[in-house]
Coordinates of C-alpha atoms and ligand atoms in Angstrom, one line a residue:
M1 CA -76.4 -42.0 243.0
P2 CA -77.2 -42.3 239.9
L3 CA -78.5 -38.8 238.0
V4 CA -82.2 -37.9 238.7
T5 CA -84.6 -35.9 236.7
T6 CA -86.0 -32.8 238.4
K7 CA -89.1 -34.2 239.4
G8 CA -88.5 -35.1 242.9
M9 CA -86.4 -31.6 243.5
F10 CA -89.2 -29.9 242.5
A11 CA -91.5 -31.2 244.0
R12 CA -89.7 -30.7 247.4
A13 CA -89.1 -27.0 246.4
Y14 CA -92.5 -26.1 245.7
E15 CA -93.6 -27.6 249.0
G16 CA -90.7 -26.3 251.0
G17 CA -90.8 -22.5 249.5
Y18 CA -87.4 -22.9 248.2
A19 CA -85.6 -23.3 244.6
V20 CA -83.1 -25.3 243.1
G21 CA -80.4 -23.5 241.4
A22 CA -79.5 -24.5 237.9
F23 CA -76.1 -23.8 237.0
N24 CA -74.3 -23.4 233.1
V25 CA -71.5 -25.2 232.8
N26 CA -68.7 -25.4 230.1
N27 CA -65.6 -26.9 231.3
M28 CA -63.7 -28.8 234.1
E29 CA -63.1 -26.0 236.5
V30 CA -67.0 -24.8 236.5
I31 CA -68.2 -28.2 237.2
Q32 CA -65.6 -28.8 239.8
G33 CA -66.6 -25.7 241.5
V34 CA -70.1 -26.3 241.4
L35 CA -70.3 -29.8 242.8
D36 CA -67.6 -29.1 245.4
A37 CA -69.8 -26.6 246.4
V38 CA -73.4 -28.4 246.3
A39 CA -71.5 -31.7 247.8
E40 CA -70.6 -29.4 250.8
K41 CA -74.2 -27.5 251.1
N42 CA -75.9 -30.7 250.7
A43 CA -78.3 -29.5 248.3
P44 CA -80.3 -30.7 245.0
C45 CA -78.7 -29.2 242.0
I46 CA -79.2 -29.0 238.2
L47 CA -76.3 -28.9 235.9
Q48 CA -77.2 -27.0 232.5
I49 CA -75.5 -27.5 229.5
S50 CA -76.2 -25.4 226.4
K51 CA -75.7 -25.8 222.8
G52 CA -73.1 -23.2 223.1
A53 CA -71.3 -25.3 225.9
R54 CA -71.7 -28.5 223.6
D55 CA -69.9 -26.8 220.8
Y56 CA -66.9 -25.2 222.8
A57 CA -66.2 -28.6 225.2
G58 CA -67.7 -31.4 223.1
M59 CA -69.9 -34.2 224.7
I60 CA -67.5 -36.7 225.4
Y61 CA -65.8 -34.2 227.5
L62 CA -68.6 -33.1 229.5
R63 CA -70.0 -36.5 229.9
K64 CA -66.8 -37.6 231.4
I65 CA -66.3 -34.7 233.6
I66 CA -69.8 -35.0 235.2
E67 CA -69.1 -38.9 235.8
A68 CA -66.0 -37.9 237.6
G69 CA -67.7 -35.7 239.3
L70 CA -70.4 -38.1 240.4
E71 CA -67.5 -41.0 241.5
E72 CA -65.9 -37.8 243.4
H73 CA -69.4 -37.1 245.3
P74 CA -71.1 -40.1 245.4
D75 CA -73.9 -38.6 247.5
L76 CA -75.4 -36.3 245.4
E77 CA -79.0 -35.4 244.2
L78 CA -77.9 -34.1 240.8
A79 CA -79.8 -33.9 237.0
V80 CA -78.2 -32.9 233.6
H81 CA -80.3 -30.8 232.0
L82 CA -80.2 -29.4 228.1
D83 CA -80.6 -25.6 228.5
H84 CA -82.5 -23.5 225.5
G85 CA -82.6 -26.3 223.2
P86 CA -83.5 -24.9 219.7
T87 CA -84.6 -27.7 218.0
F88 CA -86.2 -31.4 218.3
E89 CA -83.2 -33.1 216.7
L90 CA -80.9 -31.1 219.5
A91 CA -83.1 -32.3 222.4
K92 CA -83.8 -36.0 221.0
Q93 CA -80.1 -36.4 220.6
C94 CA -80.0 -35.4 224.6
I95 CA -82.8 -37.7 225.7
D96 CA -81.2 -40.3 224.1
D97 CA -77.6 -39.6 226.0
P98 CA -78.0 -41.2 229.8
I99 CA -76.0 -38.4 230.8
F100 CA -79.0 -36.0 230.3
T101 CA -82.3 -36.7 232.4
S102 CA -84.0 -33.3 231.5
V103 CA -84.2 -30.9 228.3
M104 CA -85.5 -27.7 227.6
I105 CA -87.4 -27.1 224.3
D106 CA -87.3 -23.4 223.5
G107 CA -89.7 -22.5 221.2
S108 CA -90.5 -19.1 223.0
H109 CA -89.6 -17.1 219.4
L110 CA -92.4 -19.0 217.8
P111 CA -96.2 -18.6 217.3
L112 CA -98.0 -20.0 220.4
E113 CA -99.1 -22.9 218.2
E114 CA -95.9 -23.8 216.6
N115 CA -94.2 -23.5 220.4
I116 CA -97.3 -26.0 221.5
A117 CA -96.9 -28.6 218.4
L118 CA -92.6 -28.6 219.2
T119 CA -92.6 -28.6 222.6
K120 CA -95.6 -32.0 222.6
K121 CA -93.6 -33.2 220.0
V122 CA -90.3 -33.2 222.7
V123 CA -92.2 -34.0 225.6
D124 CA -94.1 -37.2 223.9
Y125 CA -90.5 -38.4 223.6
A126 CA -89.0 -37.5 226.6
H127 CA -91.6 -39.0 228.8
A128 CA -91.5 -42.2 226.7
H129 CA -87.4 -42.3 227.6
G130 CA -88.1 -41.7 231.2
K131 CA -87.0 -38.0 231.0
V132 CA -88.6 -34.4 231.9
V133 CA -88.9 -31.1 229.9
E134 CA -88.6 -27.7 230.5
A135 CA -90.4 -25.4 228.0
E136 CA -90.7 -21.6 227.5
L137 CA -93.7 -19.2 227.0
G138 CA -92.8 -15.4 226.6
R139 CA -90.0 -13.5 225.5
L140 CA -87.5 -12.5 228.2
G141 CA -86.6 -8.7 228.7
G142 CA -86.6 -6.1 231.2
I143 CA -89.8 -5.0 231.5
E144 CA -89.0 -1.3 231.4
E145 CA -86.8 -1.9 228.0
H146 CA -91.2 -2.0 226.7
V147 CA -92.5 1.5 227.9
K148 CA -96.3 1.1 226.9
V149 CA -98.0 -1.4 228.6
S150 CA -99.4 -3.2 225.7
E151 CA -95.8 -3.9 224.2
R152 CA -94.7 -5.0 227.7
E153 CA -97.9 -7.2 227.9
A154 CA -96.6 -8.7 224.6
F155 CA -93.4 -9.8 226.2
L156 CA -94.6 -11.3 229.3
T157 CA -96.1 -14.8 229.5
D158 CA -99.7 -14.3 229.3
P159 CA -101.3 -16.4 232.1
D160 CA -104.4 -17.4 229.7
E161 CA -101.8 -18.7 227.0
A162 CA -99.9 -20.5 229.6
E163 CA -102.7 -22.4 231.1
Y164 CA -103.5 -23.7 227.4
F165 CA -99.9 -24.0 226.6
V166 CA -99.6 -26.4 229.9
E167 CA -102.7 -28.3 229.3
K168 CA -101.7 -28.6 225.1
T169 CA -98.1 -30.0 225.9
G170 CA -98.1 -31.8 229.4
V171 CA -94.4 -30.1 229.7
D172 CA -93.1 -30.9 233.5
S173 CA -91.8 -27.1 234.4
L174 CA -92.2 -23.6 232.2
A175 CA -89.9 -20.9 232.0
V176 CA -91.5 -17.8 232.3
A177 CA -91.0 -14.4 231.2
I178 CA -91.7 -12.1 234.1
G179 CA -89.0 -9.2 233.4
T180 CA -85.4 -11.0 233.4
S181 CA -83.4 -11.1 230.8
H182 CA -79.8 -12.9 230.2
G183 CA -76.5 -11.5 230.7
A184 CA -75.2 -8.9 232.8
Y185 CA -77.1 -5.5 231.4
K186 CA -80.7 -6.7 232.7
F187 CA -82.2 -3.3 233.8
K188 CA -81.6 0.0 231.9
G189 CA -83.1 2.0 235.2
E190 CA -84.3 0.2 238.5
P191 CA -84.7 -3.3 238.6
V192 CA -88.3 -4.3 238.2
L193 CA -90.2 -7.8 238.0
A194 CA -93.9 -8.7 237.7
M195 CA -94.1 -10.3 240.9
D196 CA -98.1 -10.1 240.6
L197 CA -97.8 -12.0 237.2
V198 CA -95.6 -14.7 239.1
K199 CA -98.4 -15.0 241.9
E200 CA -101.2 -15.3 238.8
L201 CA -99.1 -17.8 237.1
T202 CA -98.4 -20.5 240.1
R203 CA -102.3 -19.7 240.9
R204 CA -103.3 -20.9 237.6
L205 CA -101.3 -23.5 236.8
K206 CA -101.5 -25.4 240.1
G207 CA -98.4 -26.9 241.3
L208 CA -96.4 -26.6 237.9
P209 CA -92.8 -25.7 238.9
L210 CA -91.8 -21.9 237.5
V211 CA -88.1 -21.4 236.0
M212 CA -86.6 -18.2 236.4
H213 CA -84.1 -17.7 233.3
G214 CA -81.8 -14.6 233.5
A215 CA -81.5 -14.7 237.3
S216 CA -77.9 -13.6 237.7
S217 CA -77.5 -10.7 240.4
V218 CA -74.6 -9.2 238.8
P219 CA -72.6 -8.2 242.1
Q220 CA -71.4 -5.0 241.9
E221 CA -68.0 -6.1 243.8
L222 CA -67.4 -8.3 241.0
V223 CA -68.2 -5.5 238.5
E224 CA -66.1 -2.8 239.9
K225 CA -63.3 -5.7 240.5
C226 CA -63.6 -6.6 236.6
N227 CA -63.5 -2.8 235.7
K228 CA -60.5 -1.9 238.3
Y229 CA -58.5 -4.4 236.8
G230 CA -59.1 -3.7 233.1
G231 CA -62.3 -5.0 232.1
K232 CA -65.0 -3.0 230.3
L233 CA -68.3 -3.6 232.1
P234 CA -70.2 0.4 232.2
N235 CA -73.5 -0.1 234.0
A236 CA -73.9 -3.8 234.6
R237 CA -76.9 -4.8 236.7
G238 CA -78.5 -7.6 237.7
V239 CA -81.7 -9.2 239.6
P240 CA -81.4 -8.2 243.3
E241 CA -81.5 -10.9 245.6
E242 CA -84.4 -10.0 247.4
M243 CA -86.3 -9.9 244.4
I244 CA -85.1 -13.4 243.7
Q245 CA -86.0 -14.6 246.8
E246 CA -90.0 -12.8 246.4
A247 CA -90.6 -14.6 243.8
V248 CA -89.3 -18.1 244.7
K249 CA -91.7 -17.3 247.6
Y250 CA -94.7 -16.9 244.7
G251 CA -93.6 -20.1 243.2
I252 CA -90.2 -19.9 241.2
C253 CA -88.7 -23.7 241.8
K254 CA -85.6 -23.3 239.5
V255 CA -83.1 -20.5 239.6
N256 CA -80.9 -20.1 236.3
I257 CA -77.4 -18.7 236.7
D258 CA -74.7 -18.2 234.2
T259 CA -73.6 -15.0 234.4
D260 CA -72.3 -14.8 237.8
I261 CA -70.3 -17.6 237.5
R262 CA -68.8 -15.8 234.6
L263 CA -68.4 -12.5 236.4
A264 CA -66.6 -14.6 239.3
I265 CA -64.0 -15.8 237.3
T266 CA -63.5 -12.8 235.4
A267 CA -63.2 -10.9 238.1
T268 CA -60.5 -13.4 239.8
L269 CA -58.5 -13.9 236.6
R270 CA -58.0 -10.1 236.1
E271 CA -57.4 -9.3 239.5
F272 CA -54.4 -12.5 239.4
F273 CA -53.2 -11.1 236.2
H274 CA -52.7 -7.8 237.5
E275 CA -51.1 -8.9 240.5
H276 CA -49.1 -11.7 239.5
P277 CA -47.6 -10.3 236.1
E278 CA -45.1 -13.1 235.9
V279 CA -47.1 -16.0 236.7
F280 CA -47.9 -18.4 233.4
D281 CA -48.6 -21.8 235.1
Y282 CA -52.3 -21.9 234.3
R283 CA -52.8 -24.1 237.7
K284 CA -52.0 -21.3 239.6
Y285 CA -55.3 -18.8 238.5
L286 CA -57.7 -21.4 237.4
K287 CA -56.7 -22.8 240.7
P288 CA -58.6 -19.2 242.5
A289 CA -61.0 -19.2 239.7
R290 CA -62.4 -22.5 240.3
E291 CA -62.7 -21.4 244.1
A292 CA -64.4 -18.3 243.2
V293 CA -67.0 -20.7 241.3
K294 CA -67.5 -22.7 244.8
Q295 CA -68.1 -19.6 246.7
M296 CA -70.3 -18.0 244.3
V297 CA -72.7 -21.3 244.0
M298 CA -72.4 -21.8 248.0
H299 CA -73.6 -18.1 248.4
K300 CA -76.5 -19.2 245.8
I301 CA -77.6 -22.3 247.6
D302 CA -78.3 -19.7 250.4
V303 CA -79.9 -17.2 248.6
L304 CA -82.2 -20.0 247.2
G305 CA -82.5 -21.9 250.6
C306 CA -81.9 -25.3 249.1
G307 CA -79.2 -26.0 251.2
G308 CA -79.4 -29.4 253.2
K309 CA -82.7 -30.4 251.2
A310 CA -81.0 -32.9 249.2
V311 CA -82.3 -36.4 249.0
V312 CA -80.2 -39.2 248.5
D313 CA -81.1 -42.8 248.4
Ligands
G3H1 O1 -79.3 -18.6 228.7 C1 -77.9 -18.6 228.4 C2 -76.7 -19.5 229.0 O2 -76.3 -18.4 229.5 C3 -75.9 -19.9 228.2 O3 -75.4 -19.0 227.5 O4 -75.5 -20.1 225.2 O5 -73.4 -19.0 225.7 O6 -73.5 -20.9 226.5 P1 -74.4 -19.8 226.1
13P2 P1 -78.1 -15.4 233.3 O1 -77.2 -14.8 232.2 O2 -78.6 -14.4 234.3 O3 -77.1 -16.1 234.4 O4 -79.3 -16.2 233.0 C1 -78.7 -17.6 232.8 C2 -80.1 -18.7 231.9 O5 -81.1 -18.4 232.2 C3 -79.4 -19.9 231.5 O6 -80.5 -20.4 230.8
ZN3 ZN1 -81.7 -18.8 229.7

């Protein structure tokens, strides 16, 4: 099946009360692990490529590996998405690239009107080429980091602005700031998300798919394994799975995961090197690392409820 945009998978997720996993990929083993998992679970899937991934692997390699994955698994419902596109030029380059069906333009650091102008420019170009666009409004960051309510509200997505932004840009999905942040250190104290804000945004934006960035759960057994075998990840903490499920129930349709895959690989490799110091055949340790990615993604699919939901023409 050819690559698809996220339109159909989001519409069904929204109606069905589940979410689609969007997984960041940077190399062959991770792409294989993700695609093996979604094929086995018959789940719709979004592969995300950041600017950093493009710089690391090169787009020619990433494109060819994904094409190989589609040949290996012909029955996937798969979208390929630019994650955190920083400029119109990079978004355009990806829209012009047949492997991408979706792009994110991240103007969240800009003043509102500038974010609108940039997003609208990308939306117009993408829609003219049959592709879809995710934008971001608000600044990601743990709620408890900004103690004063006024400061907290300055960072979270504002529902009035969101309504205005969506109307002005015609964007296809919106990444919202609800208290999550990227990486392995999401909360200093107890995890807290602005669930009422998710409900309010869903009510106001009527049918627009909402996206949760920074949605890794940072499983403590992986953090402990990393630390046991020489790692240094003190107080790493993520979004509890029940909170993700609650947010999905209230309207989150796309859940972005990168950190948990990085942790799964790192914990596997650290343990392997500790237990097999004599091994230097990289296939011996990249194979279990790839399997750890697969297991992680299968688990995410269970948490998000998207298993068995792939629709393949
Ligand atoms: O949101 C950021 C993603 O985790 C991608 O990270 O820019 O290091 O590739 P990266
Ligand atoms: P995590 O760092 O929580 O995995 O978030 C990834 C992300 O939002 C990619 O856009
Ligand atoms: Zn992100």
